[in-house]
XYZ file of N, CA and C in Angstrom:
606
model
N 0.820 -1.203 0.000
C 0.000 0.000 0.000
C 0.857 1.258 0.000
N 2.154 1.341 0.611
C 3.203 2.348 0.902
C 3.185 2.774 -0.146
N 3.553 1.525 -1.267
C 4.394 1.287 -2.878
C 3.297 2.596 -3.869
N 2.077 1.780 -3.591
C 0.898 2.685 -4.632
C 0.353 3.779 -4.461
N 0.217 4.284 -3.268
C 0.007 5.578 -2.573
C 1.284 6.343 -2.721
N 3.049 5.952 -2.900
C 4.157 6.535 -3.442
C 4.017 7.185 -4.819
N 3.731 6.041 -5.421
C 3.634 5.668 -6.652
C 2.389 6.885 -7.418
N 1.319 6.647 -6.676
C 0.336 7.951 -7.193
C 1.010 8.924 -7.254
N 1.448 9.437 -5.540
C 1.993 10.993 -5.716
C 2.916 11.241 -6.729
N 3.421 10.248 -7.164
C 4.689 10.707 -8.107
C 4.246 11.025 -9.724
N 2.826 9.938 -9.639
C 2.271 10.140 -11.138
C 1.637 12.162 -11.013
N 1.041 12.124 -10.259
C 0.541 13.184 -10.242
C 1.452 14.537 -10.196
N 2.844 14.844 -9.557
C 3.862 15.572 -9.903
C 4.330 15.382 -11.311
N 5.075 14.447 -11.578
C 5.231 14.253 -13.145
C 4.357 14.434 -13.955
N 2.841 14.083 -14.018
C 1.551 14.684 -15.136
C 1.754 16.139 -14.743
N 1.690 16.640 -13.622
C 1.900 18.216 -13.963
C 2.842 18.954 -14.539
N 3.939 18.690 -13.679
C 5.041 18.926 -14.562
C 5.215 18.938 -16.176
N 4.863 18.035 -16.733
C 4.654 17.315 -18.552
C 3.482 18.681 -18.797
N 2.585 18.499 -18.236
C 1.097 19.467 -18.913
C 2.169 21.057 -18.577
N 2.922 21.582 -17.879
C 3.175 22.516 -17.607
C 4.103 22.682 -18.525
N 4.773 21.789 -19.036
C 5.912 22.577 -20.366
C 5.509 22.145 -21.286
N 3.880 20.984 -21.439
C 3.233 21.469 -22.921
C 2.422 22.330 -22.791
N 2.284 23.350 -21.653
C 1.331 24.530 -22.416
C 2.686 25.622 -22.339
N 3.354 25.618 -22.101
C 4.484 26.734 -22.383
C 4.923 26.463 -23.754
N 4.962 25.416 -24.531
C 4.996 24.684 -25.768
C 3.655 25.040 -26.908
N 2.929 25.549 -25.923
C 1.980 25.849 -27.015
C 0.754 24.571 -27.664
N 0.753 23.409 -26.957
C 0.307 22.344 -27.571
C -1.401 22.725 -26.861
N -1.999 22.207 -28.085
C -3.529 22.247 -27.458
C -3.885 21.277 -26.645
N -5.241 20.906 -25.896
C -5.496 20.318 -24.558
C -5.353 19.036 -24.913
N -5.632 18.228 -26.153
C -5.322 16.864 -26.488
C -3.714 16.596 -26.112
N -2.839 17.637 -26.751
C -1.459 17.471 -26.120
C -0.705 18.072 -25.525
N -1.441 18.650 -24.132
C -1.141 18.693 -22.592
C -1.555 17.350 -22.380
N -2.504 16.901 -22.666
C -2.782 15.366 -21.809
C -2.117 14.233 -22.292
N -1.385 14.351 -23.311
C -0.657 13.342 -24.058
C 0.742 13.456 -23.362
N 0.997 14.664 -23.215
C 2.285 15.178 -22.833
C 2.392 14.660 -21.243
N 1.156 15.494 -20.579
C 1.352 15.000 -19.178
C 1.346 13.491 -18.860
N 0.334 12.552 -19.650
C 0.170 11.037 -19.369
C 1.629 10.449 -19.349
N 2.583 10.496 -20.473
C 3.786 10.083 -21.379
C 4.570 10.687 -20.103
N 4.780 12.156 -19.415
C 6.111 12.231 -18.368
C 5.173 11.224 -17.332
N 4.600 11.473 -16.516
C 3.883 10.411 -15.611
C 4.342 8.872 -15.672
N 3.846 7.990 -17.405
C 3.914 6.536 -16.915
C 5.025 6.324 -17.866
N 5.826 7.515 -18.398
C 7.007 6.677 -19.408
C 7.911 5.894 -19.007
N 8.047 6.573 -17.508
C 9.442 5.416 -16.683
C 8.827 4.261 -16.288
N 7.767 4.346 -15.828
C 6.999 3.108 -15.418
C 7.026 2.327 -16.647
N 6.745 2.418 -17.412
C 6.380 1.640 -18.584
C 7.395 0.894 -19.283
N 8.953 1.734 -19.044
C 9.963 1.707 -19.349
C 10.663 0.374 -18.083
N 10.568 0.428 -17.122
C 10.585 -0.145 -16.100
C 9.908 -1.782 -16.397
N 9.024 -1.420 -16.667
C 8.126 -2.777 -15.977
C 8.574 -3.966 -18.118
N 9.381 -3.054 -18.871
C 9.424 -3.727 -19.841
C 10.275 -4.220 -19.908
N 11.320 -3.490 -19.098
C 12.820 -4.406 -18.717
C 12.388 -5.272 -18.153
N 11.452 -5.226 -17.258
C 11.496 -6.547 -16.046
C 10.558 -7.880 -16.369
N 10.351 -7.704 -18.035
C 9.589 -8.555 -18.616
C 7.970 -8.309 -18.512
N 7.178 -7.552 -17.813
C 5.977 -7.319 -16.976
C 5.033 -7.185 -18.111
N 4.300 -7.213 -18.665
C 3.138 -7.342 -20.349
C 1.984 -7.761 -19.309
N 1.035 -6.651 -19.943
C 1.008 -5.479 -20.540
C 1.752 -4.416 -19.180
N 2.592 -3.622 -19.368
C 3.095 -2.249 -18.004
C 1.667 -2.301 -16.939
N 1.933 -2.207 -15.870
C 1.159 -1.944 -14.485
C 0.482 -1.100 -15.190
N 0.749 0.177 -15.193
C 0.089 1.712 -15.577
C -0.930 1.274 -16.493
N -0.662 0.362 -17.532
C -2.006 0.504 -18.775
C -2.942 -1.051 -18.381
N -2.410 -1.514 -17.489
C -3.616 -2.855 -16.699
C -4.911 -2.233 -16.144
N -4.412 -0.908 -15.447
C -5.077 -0.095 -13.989
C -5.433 0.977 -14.425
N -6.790 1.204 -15.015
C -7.360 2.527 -15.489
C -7.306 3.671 -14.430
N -6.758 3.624 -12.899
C -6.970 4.729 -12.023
C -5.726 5.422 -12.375
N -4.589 4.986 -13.052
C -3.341 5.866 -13.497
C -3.413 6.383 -14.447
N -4.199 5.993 -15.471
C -4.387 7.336 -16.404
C -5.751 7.797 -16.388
N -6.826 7.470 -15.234
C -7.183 8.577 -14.902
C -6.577 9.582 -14.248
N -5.666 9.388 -12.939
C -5.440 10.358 -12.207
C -4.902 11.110 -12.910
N -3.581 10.561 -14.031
C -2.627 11.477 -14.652
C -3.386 12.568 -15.917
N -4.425 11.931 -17.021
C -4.896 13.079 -17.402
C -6.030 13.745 -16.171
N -6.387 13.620 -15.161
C -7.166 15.015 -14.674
C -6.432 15.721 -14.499
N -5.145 15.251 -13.788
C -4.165 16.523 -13.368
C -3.683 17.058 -14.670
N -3.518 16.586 -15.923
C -3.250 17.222 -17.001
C -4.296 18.304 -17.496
N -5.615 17.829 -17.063
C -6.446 19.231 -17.523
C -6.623 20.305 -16.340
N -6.255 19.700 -15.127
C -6.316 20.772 -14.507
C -5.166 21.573 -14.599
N -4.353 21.594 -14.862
C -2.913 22.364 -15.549
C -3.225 23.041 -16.247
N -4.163 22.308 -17.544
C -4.181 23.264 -18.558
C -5.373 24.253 -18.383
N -6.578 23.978 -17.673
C -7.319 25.199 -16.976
C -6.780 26.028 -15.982
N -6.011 25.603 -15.378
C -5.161 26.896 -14.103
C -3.891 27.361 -14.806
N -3.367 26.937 -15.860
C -2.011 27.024 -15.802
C -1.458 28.558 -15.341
N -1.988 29.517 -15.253
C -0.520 30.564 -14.832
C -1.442 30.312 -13.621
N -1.988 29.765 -13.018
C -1.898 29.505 -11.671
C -0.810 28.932 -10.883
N -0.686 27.593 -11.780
C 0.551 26.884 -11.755
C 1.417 27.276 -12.058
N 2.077 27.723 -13.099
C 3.257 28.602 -13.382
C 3.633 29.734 -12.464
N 2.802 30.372 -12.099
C 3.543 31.015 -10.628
C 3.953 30.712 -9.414
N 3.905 29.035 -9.218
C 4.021 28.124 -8.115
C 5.584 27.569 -8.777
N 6.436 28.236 -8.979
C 7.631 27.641 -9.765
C 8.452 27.039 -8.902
N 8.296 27.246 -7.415
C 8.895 26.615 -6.321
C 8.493 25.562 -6.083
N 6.624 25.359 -6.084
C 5.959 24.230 -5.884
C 6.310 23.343 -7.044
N 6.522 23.364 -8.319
C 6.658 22.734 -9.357
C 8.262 21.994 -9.625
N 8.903 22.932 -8.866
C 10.108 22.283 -9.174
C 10.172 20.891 -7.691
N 9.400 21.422 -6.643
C 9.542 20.593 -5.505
C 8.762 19.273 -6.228
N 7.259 19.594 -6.379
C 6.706 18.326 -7.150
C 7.493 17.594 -8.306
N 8.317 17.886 -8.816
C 9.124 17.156 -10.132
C 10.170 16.262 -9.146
N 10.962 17.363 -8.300
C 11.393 16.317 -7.262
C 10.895 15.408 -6.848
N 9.913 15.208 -5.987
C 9.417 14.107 -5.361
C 9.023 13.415 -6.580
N 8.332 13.511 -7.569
C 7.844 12.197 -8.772
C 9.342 11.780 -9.058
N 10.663 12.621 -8.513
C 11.930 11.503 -9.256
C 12.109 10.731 -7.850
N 12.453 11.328 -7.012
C 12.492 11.029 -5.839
C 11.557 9.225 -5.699
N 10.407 9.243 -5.687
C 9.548 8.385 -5.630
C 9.534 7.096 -6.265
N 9.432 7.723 -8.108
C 9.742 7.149 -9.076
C 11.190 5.994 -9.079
N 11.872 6.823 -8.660
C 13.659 6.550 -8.400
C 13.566 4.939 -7.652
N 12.793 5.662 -6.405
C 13.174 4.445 -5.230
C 12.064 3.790 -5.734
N 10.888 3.904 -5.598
C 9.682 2.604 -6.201
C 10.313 1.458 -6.979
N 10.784 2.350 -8.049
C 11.595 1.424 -9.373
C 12.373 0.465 -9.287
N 13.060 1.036 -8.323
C 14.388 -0.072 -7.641
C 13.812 -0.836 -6.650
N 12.972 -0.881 -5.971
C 12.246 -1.772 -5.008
C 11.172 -2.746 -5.965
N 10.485 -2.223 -6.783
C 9.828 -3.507 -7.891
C 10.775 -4.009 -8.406
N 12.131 -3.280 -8.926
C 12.727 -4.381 -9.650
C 13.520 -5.091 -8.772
N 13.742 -5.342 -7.330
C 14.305 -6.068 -6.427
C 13.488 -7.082 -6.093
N 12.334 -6.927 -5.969
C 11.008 -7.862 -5.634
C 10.587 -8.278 -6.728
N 11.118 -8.074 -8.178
C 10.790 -8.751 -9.346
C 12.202 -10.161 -9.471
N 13.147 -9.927 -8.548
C 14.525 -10.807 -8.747
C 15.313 -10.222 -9.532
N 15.348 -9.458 -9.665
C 16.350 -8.421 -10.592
C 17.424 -8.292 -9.542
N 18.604 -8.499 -10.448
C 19.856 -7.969 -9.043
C 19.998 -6.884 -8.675
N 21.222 -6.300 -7.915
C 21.127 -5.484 -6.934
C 21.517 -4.142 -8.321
N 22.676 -4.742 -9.145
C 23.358 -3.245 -10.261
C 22.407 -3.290 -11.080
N 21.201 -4.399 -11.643
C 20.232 -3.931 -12.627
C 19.010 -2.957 -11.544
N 18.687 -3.640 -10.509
C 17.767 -2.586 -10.050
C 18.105 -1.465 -10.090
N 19.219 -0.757 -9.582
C 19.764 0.372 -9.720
C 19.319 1.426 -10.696
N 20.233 0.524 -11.606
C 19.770 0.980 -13.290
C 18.138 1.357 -13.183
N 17.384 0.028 -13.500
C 15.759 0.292 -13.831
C 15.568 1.206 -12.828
N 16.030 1.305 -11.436
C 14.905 2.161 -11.025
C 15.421 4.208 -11.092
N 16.897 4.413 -11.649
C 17.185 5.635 -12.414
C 16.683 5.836 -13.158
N 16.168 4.710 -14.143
C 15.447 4.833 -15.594
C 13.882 5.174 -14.796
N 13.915 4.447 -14.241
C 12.341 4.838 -14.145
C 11.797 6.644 -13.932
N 12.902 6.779 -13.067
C 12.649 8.323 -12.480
C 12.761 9.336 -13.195
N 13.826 8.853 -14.504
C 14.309 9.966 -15.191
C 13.465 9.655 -16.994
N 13.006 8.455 -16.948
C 12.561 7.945 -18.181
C 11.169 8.880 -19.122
N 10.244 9.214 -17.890
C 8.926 10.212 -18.394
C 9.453 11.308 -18.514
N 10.516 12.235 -18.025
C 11.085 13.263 -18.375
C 11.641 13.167 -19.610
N 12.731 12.153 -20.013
C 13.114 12.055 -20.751
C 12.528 12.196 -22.514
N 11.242 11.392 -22.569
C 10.287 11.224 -23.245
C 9.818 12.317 -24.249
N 9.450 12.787 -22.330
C 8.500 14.762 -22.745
C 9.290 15.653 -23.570
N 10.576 15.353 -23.323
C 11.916 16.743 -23.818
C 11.668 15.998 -25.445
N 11.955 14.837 -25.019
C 11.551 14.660 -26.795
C 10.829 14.818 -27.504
N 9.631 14.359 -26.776
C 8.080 15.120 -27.739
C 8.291 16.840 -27.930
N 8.824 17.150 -27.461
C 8.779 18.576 -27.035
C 9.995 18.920 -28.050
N 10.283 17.833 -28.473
C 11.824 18.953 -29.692
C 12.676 19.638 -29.222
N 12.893 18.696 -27.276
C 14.396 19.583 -27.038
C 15.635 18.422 -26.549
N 16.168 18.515 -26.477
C 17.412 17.383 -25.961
C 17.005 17.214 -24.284
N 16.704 15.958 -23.754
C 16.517 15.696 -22.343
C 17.475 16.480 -21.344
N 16.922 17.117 -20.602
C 17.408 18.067 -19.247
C 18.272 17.456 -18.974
N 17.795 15.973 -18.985
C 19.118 15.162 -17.783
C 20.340 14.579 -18.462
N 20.396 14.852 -19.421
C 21.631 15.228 -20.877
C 21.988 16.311 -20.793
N 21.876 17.008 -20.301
C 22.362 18.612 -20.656
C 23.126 19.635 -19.725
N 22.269 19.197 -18.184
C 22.539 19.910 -17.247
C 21.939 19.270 -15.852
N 21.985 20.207 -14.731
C 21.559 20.023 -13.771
C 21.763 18.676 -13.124
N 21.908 18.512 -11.682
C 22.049 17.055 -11.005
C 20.571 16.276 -10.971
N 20.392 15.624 -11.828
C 19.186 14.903 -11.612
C 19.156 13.145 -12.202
N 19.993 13.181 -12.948
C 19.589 11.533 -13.049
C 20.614 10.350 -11.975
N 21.903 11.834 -11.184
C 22.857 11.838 -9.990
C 21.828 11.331 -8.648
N 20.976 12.297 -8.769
C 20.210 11.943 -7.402
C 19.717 10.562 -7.335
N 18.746 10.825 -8.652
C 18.194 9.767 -9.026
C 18.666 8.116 -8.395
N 19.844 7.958 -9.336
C 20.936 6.697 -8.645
C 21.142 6.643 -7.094
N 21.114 8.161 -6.673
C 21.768 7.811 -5.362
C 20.583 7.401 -4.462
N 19.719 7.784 -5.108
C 18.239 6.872 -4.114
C 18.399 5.288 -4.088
N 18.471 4.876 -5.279
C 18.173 3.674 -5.820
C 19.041 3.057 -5.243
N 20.684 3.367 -5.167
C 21.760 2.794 -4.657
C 20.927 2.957 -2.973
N 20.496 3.723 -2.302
C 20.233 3.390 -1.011
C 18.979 2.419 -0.794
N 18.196 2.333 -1.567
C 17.180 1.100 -1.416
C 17.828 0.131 -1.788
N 18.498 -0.150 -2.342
C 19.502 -1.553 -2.696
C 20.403 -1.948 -1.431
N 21.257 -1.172 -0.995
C 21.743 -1.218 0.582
C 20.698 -1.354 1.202
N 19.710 -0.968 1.296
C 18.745 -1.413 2.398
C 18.225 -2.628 2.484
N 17.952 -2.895 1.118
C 17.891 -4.477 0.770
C 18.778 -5.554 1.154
N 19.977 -4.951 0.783
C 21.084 -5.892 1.278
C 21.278 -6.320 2.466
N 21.132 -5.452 3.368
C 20.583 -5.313 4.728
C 19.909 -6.149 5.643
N 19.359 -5.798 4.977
C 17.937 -6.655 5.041
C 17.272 -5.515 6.363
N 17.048 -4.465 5.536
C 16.324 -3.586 6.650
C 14.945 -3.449 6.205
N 13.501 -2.839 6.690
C 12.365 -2.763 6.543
C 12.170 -1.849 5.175
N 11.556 -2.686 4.082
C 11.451 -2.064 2.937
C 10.623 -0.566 2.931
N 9.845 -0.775 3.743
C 8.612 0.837 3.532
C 9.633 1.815 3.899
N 10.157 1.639 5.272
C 10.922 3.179 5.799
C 12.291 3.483 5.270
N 13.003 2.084 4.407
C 14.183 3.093 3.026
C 14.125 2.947 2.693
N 12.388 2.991 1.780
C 11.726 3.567 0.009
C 10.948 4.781 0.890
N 11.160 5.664 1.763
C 10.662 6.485 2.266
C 11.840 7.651 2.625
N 12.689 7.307 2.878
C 14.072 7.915 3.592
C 14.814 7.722 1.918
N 14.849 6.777 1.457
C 15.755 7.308 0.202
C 14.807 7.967 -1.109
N 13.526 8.090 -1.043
C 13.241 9.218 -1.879
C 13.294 10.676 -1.540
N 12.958 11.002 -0.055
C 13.779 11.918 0.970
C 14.590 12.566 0.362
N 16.234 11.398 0.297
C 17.249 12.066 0.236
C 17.388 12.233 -1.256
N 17.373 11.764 -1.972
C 16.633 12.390 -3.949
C 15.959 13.550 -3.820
N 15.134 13.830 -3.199
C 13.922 15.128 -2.766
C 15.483 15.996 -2.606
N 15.674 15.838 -1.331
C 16.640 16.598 -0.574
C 18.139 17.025 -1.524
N 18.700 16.212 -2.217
C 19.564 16.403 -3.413
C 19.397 17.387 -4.562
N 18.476 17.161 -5.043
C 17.653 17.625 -6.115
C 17.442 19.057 -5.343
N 16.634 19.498 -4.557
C 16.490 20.753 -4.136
C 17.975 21.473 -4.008
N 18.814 21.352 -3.422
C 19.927 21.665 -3.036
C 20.616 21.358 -4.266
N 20.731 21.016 -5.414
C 21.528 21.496 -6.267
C 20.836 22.529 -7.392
N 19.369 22.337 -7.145
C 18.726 23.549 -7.745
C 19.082 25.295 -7.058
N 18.937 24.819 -5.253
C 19.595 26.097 -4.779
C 20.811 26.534 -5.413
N 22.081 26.024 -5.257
C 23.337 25.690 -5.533
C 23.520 26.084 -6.731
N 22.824 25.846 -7.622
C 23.365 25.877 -9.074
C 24.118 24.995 -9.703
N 23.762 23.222 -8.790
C 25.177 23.438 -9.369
C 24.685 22.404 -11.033
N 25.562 22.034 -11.682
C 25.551 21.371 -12.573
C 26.851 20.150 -13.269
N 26.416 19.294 -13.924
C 27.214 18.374 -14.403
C 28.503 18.712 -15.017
N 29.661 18.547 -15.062
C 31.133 19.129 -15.720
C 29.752 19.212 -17.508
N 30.364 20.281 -17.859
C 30.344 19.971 -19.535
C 31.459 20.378 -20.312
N 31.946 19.421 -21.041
C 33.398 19.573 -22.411
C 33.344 21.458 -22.761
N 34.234 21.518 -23.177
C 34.446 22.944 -23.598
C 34.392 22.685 -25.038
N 33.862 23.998 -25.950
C 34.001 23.735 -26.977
C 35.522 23.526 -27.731
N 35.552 22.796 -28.765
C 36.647 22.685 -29.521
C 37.003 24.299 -30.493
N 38.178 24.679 -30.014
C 38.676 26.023 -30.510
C 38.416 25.878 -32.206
């Protein structure tokens, strides 16, 4: 229950997020909701195909793309509501990686996936619906370009995997390591900081 009640909040940050840079994109309400559905269940979907899973969780369970397009139209009816919440929006994108991150790596541990593939799937998962959107969207993925985010991402996943190893209580570090993803992610948005990038060639 921890897992799906995680798992919502994160769909619902990521559908906003997606509907919020397709109406800055200009796309009409069919694609805000295309846009928002696609950041929401792309990692999931992406996730559950590595781990062999047919048909993805997300398209079995009609309550995930309900929840994810309402929040897509409610975006696109409030949006400079939302757009002036640029603090709230960047916090909500956090937590859907945050969430996304550790969920990912805990299904794919409880699917028998080892400890360096969970890792993997569950970075992909967090960073995978972002990834998607930048593409529909005709720009090169964020988490290619700049900013610490597919960094955090791992470092969640790597702590639900230690926890596993552990053998410590799964709910409270898939709770504490999306936390510290949350907590990463904010603090390098304060910070500024960003990934080394090559210099151009003279």
């Amino acid at each position: 229950m921890l897992l799906t009640a995680l798992e919502f909040l994160g769909l619902v940050a990521f559908a906003a997020s997606g509907a919020l840079a397709a109406v800055r994109a200009r796309l009409d309400v069919f694609g805000v909701v295309v846009v928002g559905l696609t950041t929401a269940l792309g990692g999931g979907v992406i996730r559950d195909v590595l781990l062999g899973i047919h048909p993805p969780t997300t398209l079995r369970n009609w309550p995930y793309l309900a929840v994810c397009a309402a929040t897509a139209l409610v975006v696109f009816a409030f949006h400079p509501q939302v757009a002036r919440l640029r603090r709230g929006v960047l916090l909500a994108d956090a937590l859907g990686l945050g969430v996304f991150a550790t969920a990912g790596t805990t299904i794919a541990l409880n699917a028998g996936a080892t400890v360096y593939a969970a890792c993997l799937i569950g970075m992909t998962t967090g960073i995978g619906g972002g990834a998607v959107r930048d593409l529909l969207l005709r720009e090169i993925p964020l988490v290619l370009r700049k900013e610490i985010y597919a960094v955090a991402a791992l470092a969640g996943s790597v702590l639900v995997a230690a926890g596993h190893a552990l053998r410590l209580p799964q709910g409270p570090v898939t709770v504490v390591a999306a936390a510290g993803v949350v907590a990463i992610r904010m603090i390098a948005l304060w910070r500024h900081w960003n990934a080394p990038v090559a210099r151009a060639p003279e």
